[in-house]
Coordinates of C-alpha atoms in Angstrom, one line a residue:
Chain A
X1 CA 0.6 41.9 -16.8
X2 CA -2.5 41.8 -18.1
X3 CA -1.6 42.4 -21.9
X4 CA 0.9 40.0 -21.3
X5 CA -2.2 37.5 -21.5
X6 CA -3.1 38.7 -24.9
X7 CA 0.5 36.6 -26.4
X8 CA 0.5 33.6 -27.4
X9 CA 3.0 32.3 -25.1
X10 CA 1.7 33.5 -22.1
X11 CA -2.0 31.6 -22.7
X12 CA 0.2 28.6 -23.9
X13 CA 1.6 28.8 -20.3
X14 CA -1.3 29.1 -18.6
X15 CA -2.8 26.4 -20.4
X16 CA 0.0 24.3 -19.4
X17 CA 0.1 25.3 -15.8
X18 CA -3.6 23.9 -15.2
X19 CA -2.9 20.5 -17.6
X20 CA 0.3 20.4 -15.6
X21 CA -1.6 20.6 -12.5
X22 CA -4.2 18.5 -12.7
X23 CA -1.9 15.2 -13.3
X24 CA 0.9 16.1 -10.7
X25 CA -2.2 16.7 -7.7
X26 CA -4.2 13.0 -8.4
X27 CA -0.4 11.7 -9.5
X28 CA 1.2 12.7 -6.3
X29 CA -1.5 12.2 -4.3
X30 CA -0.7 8.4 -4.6
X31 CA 3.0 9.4 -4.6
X32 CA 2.3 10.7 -1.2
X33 CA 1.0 8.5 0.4
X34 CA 2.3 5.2 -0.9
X35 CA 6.0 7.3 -0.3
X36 CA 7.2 6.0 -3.7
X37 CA 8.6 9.6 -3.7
X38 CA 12.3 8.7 -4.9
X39 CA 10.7 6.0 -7.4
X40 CA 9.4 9.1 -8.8
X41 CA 12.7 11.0 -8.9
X42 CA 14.3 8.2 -10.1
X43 CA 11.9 8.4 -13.2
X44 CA 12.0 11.8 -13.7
X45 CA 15.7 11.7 -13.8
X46 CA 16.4 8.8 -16.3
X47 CA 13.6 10.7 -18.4
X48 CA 16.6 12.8 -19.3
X49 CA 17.8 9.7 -21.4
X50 CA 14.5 10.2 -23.5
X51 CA 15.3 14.0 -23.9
X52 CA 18.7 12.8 -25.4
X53 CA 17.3 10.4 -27.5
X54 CA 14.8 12.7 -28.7
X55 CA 17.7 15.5 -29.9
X56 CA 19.7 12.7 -31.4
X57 CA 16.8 11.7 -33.8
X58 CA 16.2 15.2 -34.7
X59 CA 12.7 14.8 -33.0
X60 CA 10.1 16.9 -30.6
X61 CA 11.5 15.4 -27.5
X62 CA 8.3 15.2 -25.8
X63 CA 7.8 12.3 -27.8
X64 CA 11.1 10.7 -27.1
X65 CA 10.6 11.0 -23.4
X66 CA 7.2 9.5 -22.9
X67 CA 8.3 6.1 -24.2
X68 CA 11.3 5.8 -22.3
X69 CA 10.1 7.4 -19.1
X70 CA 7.4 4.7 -19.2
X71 CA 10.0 2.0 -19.9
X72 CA 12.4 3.5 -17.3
X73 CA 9.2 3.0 -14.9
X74 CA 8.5 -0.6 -15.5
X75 CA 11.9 -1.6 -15.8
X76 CA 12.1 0.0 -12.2
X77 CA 9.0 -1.4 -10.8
X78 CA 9.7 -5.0 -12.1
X79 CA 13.5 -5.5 -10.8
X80 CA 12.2 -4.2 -7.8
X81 CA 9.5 -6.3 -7.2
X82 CA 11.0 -9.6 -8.5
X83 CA 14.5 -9.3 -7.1
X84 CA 16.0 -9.3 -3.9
X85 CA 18.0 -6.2 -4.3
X86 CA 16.8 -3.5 -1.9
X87 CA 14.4 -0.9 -3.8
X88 CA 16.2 2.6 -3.5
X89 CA 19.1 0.4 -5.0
X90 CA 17.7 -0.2 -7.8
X91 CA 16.2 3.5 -8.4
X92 CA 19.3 4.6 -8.0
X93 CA 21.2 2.6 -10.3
X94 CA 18.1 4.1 -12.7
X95 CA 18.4 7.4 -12.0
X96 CA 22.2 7.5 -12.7
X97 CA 21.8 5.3 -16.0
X98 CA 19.0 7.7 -17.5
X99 CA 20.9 10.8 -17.0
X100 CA 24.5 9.3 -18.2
X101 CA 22.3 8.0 -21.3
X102 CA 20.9 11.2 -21.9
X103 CA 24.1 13.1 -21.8
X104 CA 25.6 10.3 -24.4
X105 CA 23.1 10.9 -26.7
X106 CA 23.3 14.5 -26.7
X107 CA 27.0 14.2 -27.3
X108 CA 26.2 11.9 -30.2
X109 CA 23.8 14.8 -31.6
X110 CA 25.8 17.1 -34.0
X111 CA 26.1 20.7 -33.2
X112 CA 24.5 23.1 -30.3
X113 CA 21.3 21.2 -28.6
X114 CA 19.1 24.0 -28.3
X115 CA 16.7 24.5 -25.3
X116 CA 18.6 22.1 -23.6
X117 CA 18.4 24.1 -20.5
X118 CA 14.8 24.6 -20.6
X119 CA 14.3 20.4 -20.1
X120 CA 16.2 20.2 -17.2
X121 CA 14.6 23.2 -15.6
X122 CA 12.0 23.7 -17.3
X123 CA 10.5 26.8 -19.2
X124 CA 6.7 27.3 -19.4
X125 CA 7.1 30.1 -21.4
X126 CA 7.7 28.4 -24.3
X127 CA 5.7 25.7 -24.4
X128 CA 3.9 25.3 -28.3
X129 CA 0.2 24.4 -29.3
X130 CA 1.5 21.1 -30.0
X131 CA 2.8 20.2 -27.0
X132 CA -0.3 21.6 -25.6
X133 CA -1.8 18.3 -26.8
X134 CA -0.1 16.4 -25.6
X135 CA -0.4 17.5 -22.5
X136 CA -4.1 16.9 -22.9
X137 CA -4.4 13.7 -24.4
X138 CA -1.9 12.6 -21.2
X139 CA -3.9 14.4 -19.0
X140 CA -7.0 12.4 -20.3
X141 CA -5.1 8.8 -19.8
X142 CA -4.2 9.5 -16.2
X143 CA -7.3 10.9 -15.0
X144 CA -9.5 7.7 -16.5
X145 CA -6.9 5.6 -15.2
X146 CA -7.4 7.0 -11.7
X147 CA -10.8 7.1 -11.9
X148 CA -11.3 3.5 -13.3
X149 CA -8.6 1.6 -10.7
X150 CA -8.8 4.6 -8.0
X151 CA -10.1 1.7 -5.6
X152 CA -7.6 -0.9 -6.8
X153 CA -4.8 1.6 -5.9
X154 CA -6.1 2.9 -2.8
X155 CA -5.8 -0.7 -1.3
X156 CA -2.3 -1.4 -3.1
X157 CA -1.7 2.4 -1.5
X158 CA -2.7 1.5 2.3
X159 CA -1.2 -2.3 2.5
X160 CA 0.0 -4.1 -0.7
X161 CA 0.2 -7.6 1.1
X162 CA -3.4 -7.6 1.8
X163 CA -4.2 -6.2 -1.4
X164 CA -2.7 -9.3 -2.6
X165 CA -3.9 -11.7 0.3
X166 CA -7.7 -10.6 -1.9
X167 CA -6.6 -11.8 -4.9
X168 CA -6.0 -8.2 -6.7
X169 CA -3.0 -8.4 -9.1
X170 CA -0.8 -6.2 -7.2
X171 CA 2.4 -6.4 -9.4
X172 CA 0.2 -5.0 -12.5
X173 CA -1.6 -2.7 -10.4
X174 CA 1.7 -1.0 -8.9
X175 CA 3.1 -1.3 -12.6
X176 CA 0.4 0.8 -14.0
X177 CA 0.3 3.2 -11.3
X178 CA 4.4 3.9 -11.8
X179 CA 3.3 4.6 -15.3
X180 CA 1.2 7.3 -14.7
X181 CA 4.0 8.8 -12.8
X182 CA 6.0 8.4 -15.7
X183 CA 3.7 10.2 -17.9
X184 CA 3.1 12.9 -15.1
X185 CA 6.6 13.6 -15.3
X186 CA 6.4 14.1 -19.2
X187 CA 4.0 16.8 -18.5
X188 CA 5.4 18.4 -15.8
X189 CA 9.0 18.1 -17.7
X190 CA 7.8 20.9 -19.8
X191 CA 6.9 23.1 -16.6
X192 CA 9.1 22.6 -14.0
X193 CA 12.0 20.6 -15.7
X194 CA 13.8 17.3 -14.6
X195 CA 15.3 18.7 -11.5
X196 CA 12.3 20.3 -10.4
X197 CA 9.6 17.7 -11.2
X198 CA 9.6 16.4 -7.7
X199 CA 8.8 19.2 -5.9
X200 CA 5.4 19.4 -7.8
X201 CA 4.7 15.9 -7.3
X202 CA 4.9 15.9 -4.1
X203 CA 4.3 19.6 -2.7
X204 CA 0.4 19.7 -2.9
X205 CA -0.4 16.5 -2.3
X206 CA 1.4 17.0 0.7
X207 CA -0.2 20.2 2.2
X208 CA -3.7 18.9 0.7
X209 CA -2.5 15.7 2.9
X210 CA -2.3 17.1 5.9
X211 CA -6.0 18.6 5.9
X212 CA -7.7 16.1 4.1
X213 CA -9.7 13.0 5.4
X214 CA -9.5 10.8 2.2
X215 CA -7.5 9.8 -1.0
X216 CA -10.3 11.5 -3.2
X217 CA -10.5 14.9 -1.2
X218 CA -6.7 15.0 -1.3
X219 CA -7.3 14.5 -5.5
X220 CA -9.7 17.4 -5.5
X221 CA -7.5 20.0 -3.4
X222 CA -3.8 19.4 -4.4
X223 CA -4.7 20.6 -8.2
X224 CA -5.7 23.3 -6.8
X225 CA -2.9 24.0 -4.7
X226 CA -0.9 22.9 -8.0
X227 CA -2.7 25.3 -9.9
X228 CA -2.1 28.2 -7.4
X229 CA 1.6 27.7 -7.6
X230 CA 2.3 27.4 -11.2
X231 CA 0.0 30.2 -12.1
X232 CA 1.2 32.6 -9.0
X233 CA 4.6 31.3 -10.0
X234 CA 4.4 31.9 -13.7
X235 CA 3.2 35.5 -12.9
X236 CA 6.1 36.6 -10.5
X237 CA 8.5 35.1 -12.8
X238 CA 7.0 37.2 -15.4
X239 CA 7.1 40.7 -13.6
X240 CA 10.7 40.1 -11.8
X241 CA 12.1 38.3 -15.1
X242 CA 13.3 35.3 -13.1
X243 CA 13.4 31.8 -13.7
X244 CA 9.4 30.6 -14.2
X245 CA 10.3 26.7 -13.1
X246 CA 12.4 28.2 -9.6
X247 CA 9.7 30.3 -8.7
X248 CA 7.0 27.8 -8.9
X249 CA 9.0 25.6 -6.6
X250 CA 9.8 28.7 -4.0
X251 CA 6.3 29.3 -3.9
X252 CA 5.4 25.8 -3.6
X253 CA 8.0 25.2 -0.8
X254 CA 6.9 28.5 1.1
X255 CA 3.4 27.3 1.2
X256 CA 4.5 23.5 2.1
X257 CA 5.9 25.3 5.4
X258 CA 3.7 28.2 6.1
X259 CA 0.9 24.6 6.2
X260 CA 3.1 22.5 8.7
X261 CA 3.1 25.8 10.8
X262 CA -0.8 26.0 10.9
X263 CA -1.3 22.8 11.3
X264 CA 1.0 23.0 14.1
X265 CA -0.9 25.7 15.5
X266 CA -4.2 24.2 15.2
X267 CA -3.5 21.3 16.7
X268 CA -2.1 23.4 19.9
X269 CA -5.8 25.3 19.7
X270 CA -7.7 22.5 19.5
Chain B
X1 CA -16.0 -36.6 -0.6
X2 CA -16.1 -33.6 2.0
X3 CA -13.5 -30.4 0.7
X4 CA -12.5 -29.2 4.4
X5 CA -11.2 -25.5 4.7
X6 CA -7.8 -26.3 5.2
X7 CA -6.0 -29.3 3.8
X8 CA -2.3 -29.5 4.3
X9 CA 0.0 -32.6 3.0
X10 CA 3.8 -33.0 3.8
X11 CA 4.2 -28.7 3.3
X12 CA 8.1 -27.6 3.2
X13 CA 9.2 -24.5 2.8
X14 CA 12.7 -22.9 2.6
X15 CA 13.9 -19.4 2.6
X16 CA 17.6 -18.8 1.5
X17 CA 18.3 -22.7 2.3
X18 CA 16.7 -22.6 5.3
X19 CA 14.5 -25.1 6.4
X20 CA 11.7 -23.0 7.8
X21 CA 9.1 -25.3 7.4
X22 CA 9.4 -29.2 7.5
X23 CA 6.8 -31.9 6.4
X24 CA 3.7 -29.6 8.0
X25 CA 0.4 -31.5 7.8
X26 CA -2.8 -30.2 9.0
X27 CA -6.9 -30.6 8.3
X28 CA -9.0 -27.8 9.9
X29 CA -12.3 -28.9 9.5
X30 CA -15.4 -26.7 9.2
X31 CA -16.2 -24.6 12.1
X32 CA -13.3 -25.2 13.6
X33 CA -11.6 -22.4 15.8
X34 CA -8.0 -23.4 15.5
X35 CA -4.7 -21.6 17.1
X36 CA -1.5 -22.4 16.3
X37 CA 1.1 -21.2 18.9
X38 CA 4.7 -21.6 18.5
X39 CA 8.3 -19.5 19.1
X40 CA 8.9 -16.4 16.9
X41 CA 11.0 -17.7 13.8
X42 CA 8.5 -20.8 14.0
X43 CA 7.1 -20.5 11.0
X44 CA 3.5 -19.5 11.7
X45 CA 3.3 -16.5 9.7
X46 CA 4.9 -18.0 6.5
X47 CA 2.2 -21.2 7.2
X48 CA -0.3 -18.4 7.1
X49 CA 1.3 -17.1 3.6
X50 CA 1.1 -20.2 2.0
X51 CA -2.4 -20.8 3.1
X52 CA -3.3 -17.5 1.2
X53 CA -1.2 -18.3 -1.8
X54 CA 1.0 -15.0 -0.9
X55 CA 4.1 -18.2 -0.7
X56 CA 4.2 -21.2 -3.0
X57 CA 5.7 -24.0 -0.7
X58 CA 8.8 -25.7 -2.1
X59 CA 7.2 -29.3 -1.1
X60 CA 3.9 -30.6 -0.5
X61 CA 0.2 -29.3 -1.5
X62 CA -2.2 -27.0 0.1
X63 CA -6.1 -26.9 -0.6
X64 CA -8.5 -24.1 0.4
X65 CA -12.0 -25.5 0.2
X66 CA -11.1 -28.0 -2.1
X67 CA -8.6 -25.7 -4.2
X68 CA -5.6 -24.6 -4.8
X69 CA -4.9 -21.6 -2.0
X70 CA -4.0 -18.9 -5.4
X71 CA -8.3 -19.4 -6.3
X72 CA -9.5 -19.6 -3.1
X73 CA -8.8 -16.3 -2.3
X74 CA -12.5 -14.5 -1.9
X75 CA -13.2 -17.8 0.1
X76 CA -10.8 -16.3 2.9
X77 CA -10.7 -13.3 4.9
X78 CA -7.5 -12.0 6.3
X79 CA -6.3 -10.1 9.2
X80 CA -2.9 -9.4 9.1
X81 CA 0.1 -8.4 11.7
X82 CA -0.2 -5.0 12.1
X83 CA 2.6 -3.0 10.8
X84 CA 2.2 -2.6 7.2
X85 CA 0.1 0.4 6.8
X86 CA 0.4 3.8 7.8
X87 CA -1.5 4.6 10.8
X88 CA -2.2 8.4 9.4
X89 CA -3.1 7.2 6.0
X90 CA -6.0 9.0 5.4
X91 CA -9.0 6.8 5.6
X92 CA -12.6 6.3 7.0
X93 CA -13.1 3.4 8.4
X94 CA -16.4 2.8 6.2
X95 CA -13.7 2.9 3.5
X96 CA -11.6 0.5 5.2
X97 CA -13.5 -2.0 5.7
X98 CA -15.0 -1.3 1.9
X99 CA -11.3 -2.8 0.9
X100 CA -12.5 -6.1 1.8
X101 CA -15.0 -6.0 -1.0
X102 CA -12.3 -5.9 -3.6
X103 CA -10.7 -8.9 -5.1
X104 CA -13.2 -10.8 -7.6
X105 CA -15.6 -13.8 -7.0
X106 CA -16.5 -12.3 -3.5
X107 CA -20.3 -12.9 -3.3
X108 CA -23.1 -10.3 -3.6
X109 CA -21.1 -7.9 -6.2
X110 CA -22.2 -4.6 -6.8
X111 CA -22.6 -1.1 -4.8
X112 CA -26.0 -2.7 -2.7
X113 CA -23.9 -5.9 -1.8
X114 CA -20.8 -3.6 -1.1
X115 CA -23.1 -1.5 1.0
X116 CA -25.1 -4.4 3.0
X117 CA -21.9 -6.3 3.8
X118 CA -19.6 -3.4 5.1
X119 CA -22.7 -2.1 7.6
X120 CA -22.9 -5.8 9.1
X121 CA -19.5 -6.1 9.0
X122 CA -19.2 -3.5 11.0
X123 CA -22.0 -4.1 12.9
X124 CA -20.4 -7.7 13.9
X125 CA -17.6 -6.0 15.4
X126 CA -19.9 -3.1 17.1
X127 CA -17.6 -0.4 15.0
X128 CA -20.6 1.3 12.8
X129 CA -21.0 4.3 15.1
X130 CA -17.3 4.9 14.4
X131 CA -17.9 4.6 10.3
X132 CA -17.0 8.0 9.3
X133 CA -14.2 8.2 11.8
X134 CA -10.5 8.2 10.5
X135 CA -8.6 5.1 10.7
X136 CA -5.6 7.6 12.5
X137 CA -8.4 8.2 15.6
X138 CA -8.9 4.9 16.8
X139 CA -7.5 2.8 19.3
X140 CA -5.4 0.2 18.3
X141 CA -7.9 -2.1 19.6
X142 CA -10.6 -0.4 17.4
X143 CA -8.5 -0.6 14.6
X144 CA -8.1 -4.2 15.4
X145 CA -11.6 -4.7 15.1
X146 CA -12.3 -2.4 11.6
X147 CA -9.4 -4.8 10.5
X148 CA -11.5 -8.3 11.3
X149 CA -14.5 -6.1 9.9
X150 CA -12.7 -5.8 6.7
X151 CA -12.2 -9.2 6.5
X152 CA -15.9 -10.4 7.6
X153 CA -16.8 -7.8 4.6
X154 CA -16.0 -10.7 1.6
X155 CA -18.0 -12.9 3.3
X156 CA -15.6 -14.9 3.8
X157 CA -16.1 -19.3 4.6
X158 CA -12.6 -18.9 6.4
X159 CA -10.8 -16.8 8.6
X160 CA -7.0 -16.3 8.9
X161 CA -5.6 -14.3 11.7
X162 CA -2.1 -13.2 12.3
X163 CA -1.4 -12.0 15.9
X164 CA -4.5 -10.2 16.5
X165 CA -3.8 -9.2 19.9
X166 CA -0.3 -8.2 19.4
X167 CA -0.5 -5.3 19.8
X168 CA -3.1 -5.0 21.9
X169 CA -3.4 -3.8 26.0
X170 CA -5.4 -7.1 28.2
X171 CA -8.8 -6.0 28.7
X172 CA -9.1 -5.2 24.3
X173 CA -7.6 -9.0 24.0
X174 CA -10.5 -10.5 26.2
X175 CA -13.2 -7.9 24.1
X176 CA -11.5 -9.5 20.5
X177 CA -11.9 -13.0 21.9
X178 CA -15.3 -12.9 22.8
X179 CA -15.4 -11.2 19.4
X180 CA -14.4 -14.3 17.8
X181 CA -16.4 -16.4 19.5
X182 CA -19.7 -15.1 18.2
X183 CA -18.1 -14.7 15.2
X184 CA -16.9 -18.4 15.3
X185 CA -20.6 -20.0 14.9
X186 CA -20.6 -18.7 11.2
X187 CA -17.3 -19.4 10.2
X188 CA -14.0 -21.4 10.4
X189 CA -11.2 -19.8 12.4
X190 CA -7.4 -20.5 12.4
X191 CA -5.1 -17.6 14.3
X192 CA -1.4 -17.6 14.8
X193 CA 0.1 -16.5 17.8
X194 CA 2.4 -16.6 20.7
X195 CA 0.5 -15.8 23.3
X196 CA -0.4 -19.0 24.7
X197 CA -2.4 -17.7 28.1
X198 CA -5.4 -16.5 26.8
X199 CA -6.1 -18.5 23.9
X200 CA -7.3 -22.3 25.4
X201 CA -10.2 -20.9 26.9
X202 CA -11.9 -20.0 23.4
X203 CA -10.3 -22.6 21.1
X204 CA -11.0 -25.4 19.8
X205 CA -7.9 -27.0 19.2
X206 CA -4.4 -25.6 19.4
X207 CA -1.0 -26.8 16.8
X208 CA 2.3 -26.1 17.8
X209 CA 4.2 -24.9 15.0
X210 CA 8.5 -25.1 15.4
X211 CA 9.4 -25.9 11.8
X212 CA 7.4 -29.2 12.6
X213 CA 4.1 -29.2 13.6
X214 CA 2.6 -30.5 16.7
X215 CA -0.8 -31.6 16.5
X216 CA -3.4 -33.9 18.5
X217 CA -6.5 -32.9 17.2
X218 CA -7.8 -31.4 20.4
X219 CA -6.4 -28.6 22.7
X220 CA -4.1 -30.5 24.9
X221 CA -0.8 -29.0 24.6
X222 CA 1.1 -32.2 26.1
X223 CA 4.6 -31.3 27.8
X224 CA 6.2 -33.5 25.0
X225 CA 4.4 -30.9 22.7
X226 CA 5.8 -27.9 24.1
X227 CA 8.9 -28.6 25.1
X228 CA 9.8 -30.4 21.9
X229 CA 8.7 -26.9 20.6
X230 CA 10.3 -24.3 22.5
X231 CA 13.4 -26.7 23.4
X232 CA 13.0 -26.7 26.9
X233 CA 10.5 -27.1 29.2
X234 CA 7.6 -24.2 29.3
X235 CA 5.7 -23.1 32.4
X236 CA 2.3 -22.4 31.3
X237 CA 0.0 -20.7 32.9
X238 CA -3.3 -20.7 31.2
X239 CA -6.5 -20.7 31.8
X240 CA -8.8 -23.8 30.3
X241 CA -5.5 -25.9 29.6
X242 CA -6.2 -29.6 30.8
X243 CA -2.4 -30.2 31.5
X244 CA 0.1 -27.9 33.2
X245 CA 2.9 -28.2 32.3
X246 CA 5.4 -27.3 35.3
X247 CA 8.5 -29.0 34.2
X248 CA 11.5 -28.4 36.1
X249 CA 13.3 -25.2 34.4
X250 CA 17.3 -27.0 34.3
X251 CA 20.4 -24.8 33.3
X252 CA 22.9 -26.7 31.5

């Protein structure tokens, strides 16, 4: 294992893991505990459209899939809060769209689309310098975000009609926080793929949730748990040669219950 | 010319073509501790909406202070129904009530302002030995008062109340009505809520609110009033009420 750490690829991926990490645990912590969890699958799914739209034009589809991820968010956020159709309906006329876009466009793309696989479940191992950038620059947007709105979106968090009863501008403030979900899922595309982003936006903010006492301590302890599960994941992928993404998430779910038991348990001692 | 805290002219409103509300008018003046008591589907809590600009009515014009209710928002603190937030959302209630800050043209901006105003918020409701508790570990009668806390917290000219003892047992509705009482020298105070019993002892003056409202500018709620209201004629039993109204209860 450990000359495994002198490639390339393997610092790439651990690189990636922590970058990864630190958007999906603030990220999900509002996912949490607003429960817009199936907003944020319906994202991540019609990001797949940007994946196919990235093949078709022969570009890096990271590129391809922040864009329309973020306009996938928006366009889900504003029919939802402007119309009367129910909410889930809406996501889920999304999610469906995204996906059947992506698929056209891939069709449309001539020859073999390579790594196609590795999108929609992801493959750290391969992640490049370049797209370690990227994953920077959006780690930098969300985390000033966060930390220049994080009391605007605590209150739109914990009741959105009072929010808006004290004049804050709910409808932007909910828009801007679905597009940091959007761009969380760009970077955790890369990791965990399109099927799997869910579970890591919502795994360690939800054990960090159920010991924490505040919306900042949650932010401090689910990139940690994050962390833990991409890197322990990453590892045991690597020594047992299975899927990276699949283990990530089986470690991640193993912890989410192993937490609900002890809570269990301590609430019985105490 | 005097800019009272609530000025409402011929107000109609209408959900999916339905009349809800129908040619409301109303002045609360300053100081006043209004209630407005009606049946459920009356229209009280969309009233309340429009006040804070949350509805636009169809017909009619509202003024907060002298302004339209959209701009008059940090002039207003708001206590809504319970039910929207999570109860195990977790929060201090120092961090609740710090909500109430947010919102711009709320006086005494700043981290010292923030600080100052949340303490005697909390403080007015006798809640700041509970400020680093979590909103989940209260009663719902403490919660209740973090919740008027985080409304005293803008400093607020008005107060707008929606059910606050709904879901409260009786011996926490008396404690939030002497609560408002004291609270009541400072500010104006217009609640919304069905529970006619209590309230006449503390108000000033009470509307009934049945798509129309019902108003006499003084807390007699005449049997014309109520049963005009509710459709048939109400028993009420109330303490402080200068007419009872015993009208014979006829099945037809």
């Amino acid at each position: 294992m450990i000359e495994a750490l002198q490639y390339e690829f393997m610092q790439n991926a651990l690189l990636a893991a922590l970058l990864a990490s630190t958007a999906c645990g603030i990220v999900g912590t509002y996912v949490v505990v607003k429960r817009i969890v199936f907003i944020a699958g319906g994202i991540s799914h019609a990001a797949f459209g940007g994946i196919g739209l990235g093949y078709w034009l022969g570009i890096n589809p990271l590129w391809a899939v922040t864009p329309f991820s973020l306009a996938a968010a928006l366009a889900i956020g504003l029919i939802s809060q402007t119309s009367k159709t129910a909410e889930d309906t809406t996501i889920g006329v999304f999610w469906s769209l995204g996906m059947a876009l992506g698929i056209i466009f891939i069709g449309l793309t001539p020859g073999y689309a390579p790594d196609l696989f590795s999108y929609l479940f992801g493959n750290i191992l391969t992640v490049s310098t370049s797209d370690l950038y990227i994953l920077l620059a959006l780690d930098v947007v969300i985390i000033g975000t966060v930390c220049l709105l994080r009391r605007e979106f605590q209150a739109i968090a914990f009741d959105e009609e009072y929010a808006a009863a004290s004049g804050l501008p709910v409808t932007a403030l909910y828009l801007i926080l679905l597009a940091l979900i959007a761009l969380t899922v760009v970077i955790l595309i890369r990791i965990v793929g399109i099927i799997l982003v869910i579970a890591l936006l919502t795994v360690p903010a939800a054990i960090s949730r159920q010991w924490a006492t505040s919306l900042s301590k949650m932010m401090w302890i689910s990139p940690l748990w994050a962390a833990f599960f991409t890197c322990s994941g990453l590892v045991l992928s690597y020594l047992l040669d299975i899927a990276s993404g699949a283990t990530i998430i089986l470690i991640a779910g193993f912890f989410y219950f192993l937490s609900l038991l002890l809570k269990k348990v301590n609430r019985r001692i105490v | 010319m005097i800019q009272h805290p609530i000025e409402i002219n011929d107000v109609s409103f209408s959900y999916n073509g339905t009349d809800v509300l129908r040619g409301v008018n109303l002045t609360v003046r300053s100081g006043e501790f209004l209630a407005i008591i009606g049946p459920n589907g009356g229209g009280k809590t969309t009233l309340l909406k429009i006040i804070l600009g949350l509805l636009k009515p169809s017909r009619g014009e509202v003024k907060i202070l002298g302004k339209p209710p959209a701009s008059a928002r940090h002039l207003i603190g708001y206590v809504p129904q319970h039910s929207a937030y999570d109860r195990q959302f977790p929060i201090t209630v120092w961090n609740t009530v710090l909500m109430g800050r947010l919102g711009s043209g709320k006086p005494d901006i700043g981290d010292s302002g923030d600080e100052e105003s949340v303490a005697s918020a909390l403080r007015a409701v006798d809640m700041l030995s509970f400020r680093a508790r979590q909103i989940g570990q209260l009663s719902e009668g403490q919660r209740q008062r973090v919740f008027v806390a985080r409304a005293l917290a803008s400093k607020p000219r008005l107060l707008l109340m929606d059910e606050p003892t709904a879901s409260v047992d009786i011996v926490m509705q008396a404690g939030i009505y002497e609560l408002l009482k004291e609270i009541k020298k400072e500010l104006t105070i217009v609640l919304v809520t069905h529970d006619i019993g209590v309230i006449a002892s503390y108000v000033d003056k009470i509307a009934c609110l049945s798509g129309e409202i019902f108003y006499h500018d003084s807390k007699e709620i005449t049997p014309e009033s109520v049963e005009k209201m509710y459709g048939c004629p109400v028993e009420l039993i109330a303490h402080g009420v200068p007419h009872r109204v015993m009208g014979e209860h006829r099945h037809d």
